mmCIF file of C-alpha atoms in Angstrom:
data_model
loop_
_atom_site.group_PDB
_atom_site.id
_atom_site.type_symbol
_atom_site.label_atom_id
_atom_site.label_comp_id
_atom_site.label_asym_id
_atom_site.label_seq_id
_atom_site.Cartn_x
_atom_site.Cartn_y
_atom_site.Cartn_z
ATOM 1 C CA MET F 114 77.847 85.880 11.353
ATOM 2 C CA SER F 115 76.983 86.881 14.818
ATOM 3 C CA GLY F 116 80.490 88.162 15.389
ATOM 4 C CA PHE F 117 81.024 85.905 18.457
ATOM 5 C CA PRO F 118 83.422 82.993 18.533
ATOM 6 C CA GLU F 119 81.991 79.476 18.230
ATOM 7 C CA SER F 120 83.082 78.796 21.804
ATOM 8 C CA PHE F 121 80.384 81.260 22.988
ATOM 9 C CA PRO F 122 77.288 80.255 20.943
ATOM 10 C CA ASP F 123 74.830 81.518 23.576
ATOM 11 C CA MET F 124 76.444 84.967 24.012
ATOM 12 C CA PRO F 125 73.668 86.914 22.075
ATOM 13 C CA GLY F 126 71.048 85.461 24.378
ATOM 14 C CA ARG F 127 72.995 86.409 27.482
ATOM 15 C CA ILE F 128 73.329 89.969 26.266
ATOM 16 C CA ALA F 129 69.585 90.131 25.740
ATOM 17 C CA GLU F 130 69.031 88.939 29.302
ATOM 18 C CA CYS F 131 71.301 91.671 30.570
ATOM 19 C CA ARG F 132 69.330 94.282 28.644
ATOM 20 C CA ASN F 133 66.034 93.007 30.090
ATOM 21 C CA PRO F 134 66.918 91.605 33.499
ATOM 22 C CA LYS F 135 64.371 89.558 35.417
ATOM 23 C CA PRO F 136 63.582 90.745 38.935
ATOM 24 C CA VAL F 137 65.362 88.762 41.626
ATOM 25 C CA LEU F 138 64.520 88.775 45.328
ATOM 26 C CA TYR F 139 67.506 88.752 47.705
ATOM 27 C CA ILE F 140 67.099 87.830 51.374
ATOM 28 C CA ASP F 141 70.013 88.747 53.622
ATOM 29 C CA PHE F 142 70.240 86.852 56.883
ATOM 30 C CA MET F 143 72.370 88.963 59.291
ATOM 31 C CA ALA F 144 74.306 87.024 61.884
ATOM 32 C CA LYS F 145 73.334 87.953 65.438
ATOM 33 C CA ARG F 146 76.184 89.628 67.309
ATOM 34 C CA PRO F 147 77.320 87.798 70.434
ATOM 35 C CA ARG F 148 76.831 89.624 73.696
ATOM 36 C CA SER F 149 79.924 91.185 75.179
ATOM 37 C CA LYS F 150 81.411 89.333 78.102
ATOM 38 C CA LEU F 151 82.633 92.586 79.650
ATOM 39 C CA LYS F 152 80.591 93.853 82.546
ATOM 40 C CA ARG F 153 79.228 97.284 81.848
ATOM 41 C CA VAL F 154 79.651 100.042 84.374
ATOM 42 C CA LYS F 155 76.311 101.323 85.545
ATOM 43 C CA SER F 156 75.748 104.962 84.750
ATOM 44 C CA GLY F 157 75.871 107.336 87.664
ATOM 45 C CA LYS F 158 78.324 105.217 89.650
ATOM 46 C CA ARG F 159 82.023 106.051 89.742
ATOM 47 C CA SER F 160 85.026 104.405 91.327
ATOM 48 C CA PRO F 161 86.090 106.034 94.603
ATOM 49 C CA SER F 162 88.845 108.620 94.179
ATOM 50 C CA LYS F 163 90.869 107.361 97.152
ATOM 51 C CA ALA F 164 91.943 104.028 98.530
ATOM 52 C CA ARG F 165 90.295 102.620 101.640
ATOM 53 C CA LEU F 166 92.805 102.038 104.412
ATOM 54 C CA ILE F 167 91.969 98.730 106.067
ATOM 55 C CA SER F 168 94.905 98.549 108.480
ATOM 56 C CA SER F 169 98.293 100.161 109.032
ATOM 57 C CA ARG F 170 101.266 99.361 111.249
ATOM 58 C CA THR F 171 104.538 101.221 111.755
ATOM 59 C CA VAL F 172 107.494 98.965 110.990
ATOM 60 C CA TYR F 173 110.249 101.567 111.374
ATOM 61 C CA ARG F 174 110.549 105.004 112.954
ATOM 62 C CA GLY F 175 113.677 107.114 112.645
ATOM 63 C CA PRO F 176 114.658 110.740 113.209
ATOM 64 C CA VAL F 177 113.834 111.804 109.626
ATOM 65 C CA PHE F 178 111.118 109.448 108.366
ATOM 66 C CA TRP F 179 108.980 106.479 109.337
ATOM 67 C CA VAL F 180 107.726 103.459 107.405
ATOM 68 C CA THR F 181 104.311 101.819 107.545
ATOM 69 C CA THR F 182 102.913 98.654 105.987
ATOM 70 C CA ASP F 183 99.374 99.418 104.879
ATOM 71 C CA ASP F 184 96.599 97.024 103.877
ATOM 72 C CA VAL F 185 94.513 99.007 101.384
ATOM 73 C CA GLN F 186 91.703 98.590 98.924
ATOM 74 C CA GLU F 187 92.615 100.808 95.985
ATOM 75 C CA PRO F 188 90.126 102.811 93.869
ATOM 76 C CA GLY F 189 89.957 100.087 91.208
ATOM 77 C CA GLY F 190 88.900 97.536 93.831
ATOM 78 C CA VAL F 191 92.281 95.787 94.157
ATOM 79 C CA ARG F 192 93.316 94.906 97.692
ATOM 80 C CA ALA F 193 97.067 95.131 98.305
ATOM 81 C CA SER F 194 99.774 95.526 100.909
ATOM 82 C CA ARG F 195 101.829 98.715 100.468
ATOM 83 C CA ASP F 196 105.007 99.824 102.236
ATOM 84 C CA VAL F 197 105.063 103.621 102.510
ATOM 85 C CA ILE F 198 107.849 105.955 103.632
ATOM 86 C CA HIS F 199 106.371 108.958 105.449
ATOM 87 C CA HIS F 200 108.090 112.334 105.705
ATOM 88 C CA THR F 201 107.141 115.772 106.971
ATOM 89 C CA GLY F 202 107.956 117.258 103.567
ATOM 90 C CA SER F 203 110.890 119.148 102.089
ATOM 91 C CA VAL F 204 111.650 122.541 100.611
ATOM 92 C CA VAL F 205 113.906 123.376 97.678
ATOM 93 C CA VAL F 206 115.368 126.824 97.000
ATOM 94 C CA LEU F 207 115.928 128.009 93.446
ATOM 95 C CA ALA F 208 118.125 130.967 94.365
ATOM 96 C CA VAL F 209 118.740 133.189 91.335
ATOM 97 C CA ASP F 210 121.156 136.109 91.051
ATOM 98 C CA GLU F 211 119.651 138.641 88.632
ATOM 99 C CA SER F 212 122.247 141.386 89.085
ATOM 100 C CA GLY F 213 124.058 140.657 85.802
ATOM 101 C CA SER F 214 123.101 140.410 82.149
ATOM 102 C CA THR F 215 122.214 136.729 82.538
ATOM 103 C CA PRO F 216 120.637 134.971 85.534
ATOM 104 C CA ARG F 217 122.887 132.793 87.673
ATOM 105 C CA VAL F 218 121.713 129.798 89.706
ATOM 106 C CA LEU F 219 123.101 128.936 93.140
ATOM 107 C CA LEU F 220 124.186 125.294 93.135
ATOM 108 C CA GLU F 221 125.704 123.102 95.817
ATOM 109 C CA ARG F 222 127.955 120.076 95.537
ATOM 110 C CA GLN F 223 127.924 117.584 98.380
ATOM 111 C CA TYR F 224 128.360 113.881 99.048
ATOM 112 C CA ARG F 225 125.192 111.760 99.110
ATOM 113 C CA HIS F 226 125.611 108.293 100.596
ATOM 114 C CA ALA F 227 122.460 106.895 98.934
ATOM 115 C CA ALA F 228 123.843 107.952 95.536
ATOM 116 C CA ASN F 229 127.336 106.768 96.476
ATOM 117 C CA GLY F 230 128.908 109.955 95.194
ATOM 118 C CA TYR F 231 128.858 113.728 94.927
ATOM 119 C CA LEU F 232 125.823 115.482 93.435
ATOM 120 C CA TRP F 233 125.113 118.983 92.186
ATOM 121 C CA GLU F 234 121.911 120.192 93.820
ATOM 122 C CA LEU F 235 119.862 123.191 94.802
ATOM 123 C CA PRO F 236 119.767 124.076 98.519
ATOM 124 C CA ALA F 237 117.083 121.953 100.153
ATOM 125 C CA GLY F 238 116.036 120.437 103.441
ATOM 126 C CA ARG F 239 113.329 118.991 105.619
ATOM 127 C CA ILE F 240 110.390 120.919 107.014
ATOM 128 C CA ASP F 241 110.487 120.482 110.778
ATOM 129 C CA PRO F 242 107.259 119.374 112.495
ATOM 130 C CA GLY F 243 104.983 122.386 112.915
ATOM 131 C CA GLU F 244 107.189 124.589 110.716
ATOM 132 C CA LYS F 245 105.861 126.582 107.767
ATOM 133 C CA ALA F 246 107.329 125.682 104.385
ATOM 134 C CA LEU F 247 108.478 129.227 103.574
ATOM 135 C CA HIS F 248 110.228 129.550 106.937
ATOM 136 C CA ALA F 249 111.991 126.241 106.286
ATOM 137 C CA ALA F 250 113.129 127.441 102.853
ATOM 138 C CA LYS F 251 114.633 130.631 104.288
ATOM 139 C CA ARG F 252 116.313 128.674 107.085
ATOM 140 C CA GLU F 253 117.841 126.099 104.723
ATOM 141 C CA LEU F 254 119.192 128.733 102.334
ATOM 142 C CA LEU F 255 120.870 130.580 105.179
ATOM 143 C CA GLU F 256 122.242 127.481 106.910
ATOM 144 C CA GLU F 257 123.651 125.826 103.797
ATOM 145 C CA THR F 258 124.876 128.828 101.800
ATOM 146 C CA GLY F 259 124.814 131.960 103.996
ATOM 147 C CA TYR F 260 122.551 133.717 101.479
ATOM 148 C CA THR F 261 119.302 135.524 102.239
ATOM 149 C CA ALA F 262 116.783 136.769 99.686
ATOM 150 C CA ALA F 263 114.481 139.757 99.399
ATOM 151 C CA LYS F 264 111.757 138.044 97.346
ATOM 152 C CA TRP F 265 110.247 134.583 97.687
ATOM 153 C CA ARG F 266 107.656 132.751 95.588
ATOM 154 C CA ARG F 267 106.578 129.110 95.525
ATOM 155 C CA ILE F 268 106.774 127.822 91.961
ATOM 156 C CA LEU F 269 106.490 124.019 92.141
ATOM 157 C CA ASN F 270 105.073 121.355 94.429
ATOM 158 C CA PHE F 271 105.488 117.654 93.653
ATOM 159 C CA TYR F 272 105.990 114.153 95.044
ATOM 160 C CA ALA F 273 109.598 113.015 95.127
ATOM 161 C CA SER F 274 108.863 109.342 94.371
ATOM 162 C CA PRO F 275 105.133 108.584 94.701
ATOM 163 C CA GLY F 276 105.484 104.844 94.169
ATOM 164 C CA PHE F 277 106.426 104.337 97.821
ATOM 165 C CA VAL F 278 107.425 107.725 99.307
ATOM 166 C CA ALA F 279 104.782 110.120 100.658
ATOM 167 C CA GLU F 280 107.222 113.047 100.747
ATOM 168 C CA THR F 281 106.238 116.241 98.954
ATOM 169 C CA MET F 282 108.675 118.922 97.825
ATOM 170 C CA SER F 283 107.932 122.630 97.474
ATOM 171 C CA VAL F 284 110.288 124.690 95.314
ATOM 172 C CA TYR F 285 110.697 128.382 96.134
ATOM 173 C CA LEU F 286 112.158 130.951 93.779
ATOM 174 C CA ALA F 287 114.412 133.280 95.771
ATOM 175 C CA THR F 288 115.669 136.529 94.219
ATOM 176 C CA GLY F 289 117.334 139.687 95.503
ATOM 177 C CA LEU F 290 120.187 137.635 96.971
ATOM 178 C CA MET F 291 122.481 138.909 99.693
ATOM 179 C CA ALA F 292 125.611 136.956 100.650
ATOM 180 C CA GLY F 293 126.387 136.067 104.247
ATOM 181 C CA ARG F 294 127.989 133.436 106.411
ATOM 182 C CA ALA F 295 126.806 129.846 106.089
ATOM 183 C CA GLN F 296 125.718 127.890 109.163
ATOM 184 C CA PRO F 297 125.893 124.235 108.079
ATOM 185 C CA GLU F 298 125.172 121.326 110.391
ATOM 186 C CA ALA F 299 128.056 119.190 111.619
ATOM 187 C CA ASP F 300 127.587 116.495 108.959
ATOM 188 C CA GLU F 301 127.188 118.942 106.063
ATOM 189 C CA VAL F 302 130.228 119.647 103.875
ATOM 190 C CA ILE F 303 128.839 121.858 101.128
ATOM 191 C CA HIS F 304 130.597 123.606 98.257
ATOM 192 C CA LYS F 305 128.479 126.317 96.628
ATOM 193 C CA ARG F 306 128.767 128.039 93.265
ATOM 194 C CA LEU F 307 126.777 130.574 91.238
ATOM 195 C CA VAL F 308 126.592 129.341 87.637
ATOM 196 C CA PRO F 309 124.943 130.960 84.588
ATOM 197 C CA LEU F 310 121.554 129.489 83.730
ATOM 198 C CA SER F 311 122.904 128.305 80.360
ATOM 199 C CA THR F 312 125.622 126.354 82.190
ATOM 200 C CA ALA F 313 123.122 124.838 84.640
ATOM 201 C CA LEU F 314 120.892 123.826 81.735
ATOM 202 C CA ARG F 315 123.822 122.196 79.949
ATOM 203 C CA MET F 316 124.675 120.322 83.163
ATOM 204 C CA VAL F 317 121.115 118.992 83.231
ATOM 205 C CA LEU F 318 121.098 117.920 79.594
ATOM 206 C CA ASN F 319 124.499 116.222 79.654
ATOM 207 C CA GLY F 320 123.799 114.344 82.891
ATOM 208 C CA THR F 321 126.147 116.251 85.187
ATOM 209 C CA ILE F 322 123.142 117.227 87.327
ATOM 210 C CA ARG F 323 121.335 114.011 88.295
ATOM 211 C CA ASP F 324 119.167 115.275 91.146
ATOM 212 C CA ALA F 325 115.469 115.312 90.202
ATOM 213 C CA LYS F 326 114.441 118.397 92.186
ATOM 214 C CA THR F 327 117.294 120.380 90.659
ATOM 215 C CA ILE F 328 116.559 119.165 87.124
ATOM 216 C CA SER F 329 112.887 120.159 87.314
ATOM 217 C CA SER F 330 113.687 123.568 88.816
ATOM 218 C CA VAL F 331 116.379 124.452 86.266
ATOM 219 C CA LEU F 332 114.098 123.441 83.385
ATOM 220 C CA TRP F 333 111.305 125.567 84.877
ATOM 221 C CA LEU F 334 113.579 128.607 85.102
ATOM 222 C CA ASP F 335 114.876 128.160 81.555
ATOM 223 C CA HIS F 336 111.296 127.994 80.283
ATOM 224 C CA GLN F 337 110.369 131.186 82.139
ATOM 225 C CA VAL F 338 113.361 133.058 80.720
ATOM 226 C CA ARG F 339 112.572 131.908 77.183
ATOM 227 C CA GLU F 340 108.949 133.018 77.536
ATOM 228 C CA LYS F 341 109.944 136.616 78.315
#
């Protein structure tokens, strides 16, 4: 008895072949990879960092801003027509009272027609043509709130809405506050309040404060306090 079932009569021979295998030559034909259809960027050449302005025309000019329609070729090579709102720039004042055990932030509440309602904000305003940003910040704080400050430091600089607005905003931290008489413009009805930083942060997180410049400034201050 070979020990294998009758259905496998050639099994002993197959085992012998496995013990003494015959050499076999394998030829592997590798498929040639197709060439990529994407155009390679030549080394040493980079896309320009700025758009090329082909033409520009002013379509609106008002007392605060002006609008242009620009024909541009952007850095990626795309040619497009862009409407841009131009502005001389704005300043924002993060006025902080440090006289107590916890810092307090000076907030304003005023009606904003574009938002169709009242907003909580930091004191802010436009930089007049030829005016320095720091001078504008001191002027706006005094006019809107009556406060002056002993120490000033620029902490943030950003674009308000870079998709179509060229306005930049500079945020100044003002400390060493001294109260005085406000000098608002005729169309400014402003209610001011010093609130603890924790309250201002809660107003940001629960959506009571919806103004972007105020949100970013309050979050910056909270981060600085936590880092100490």
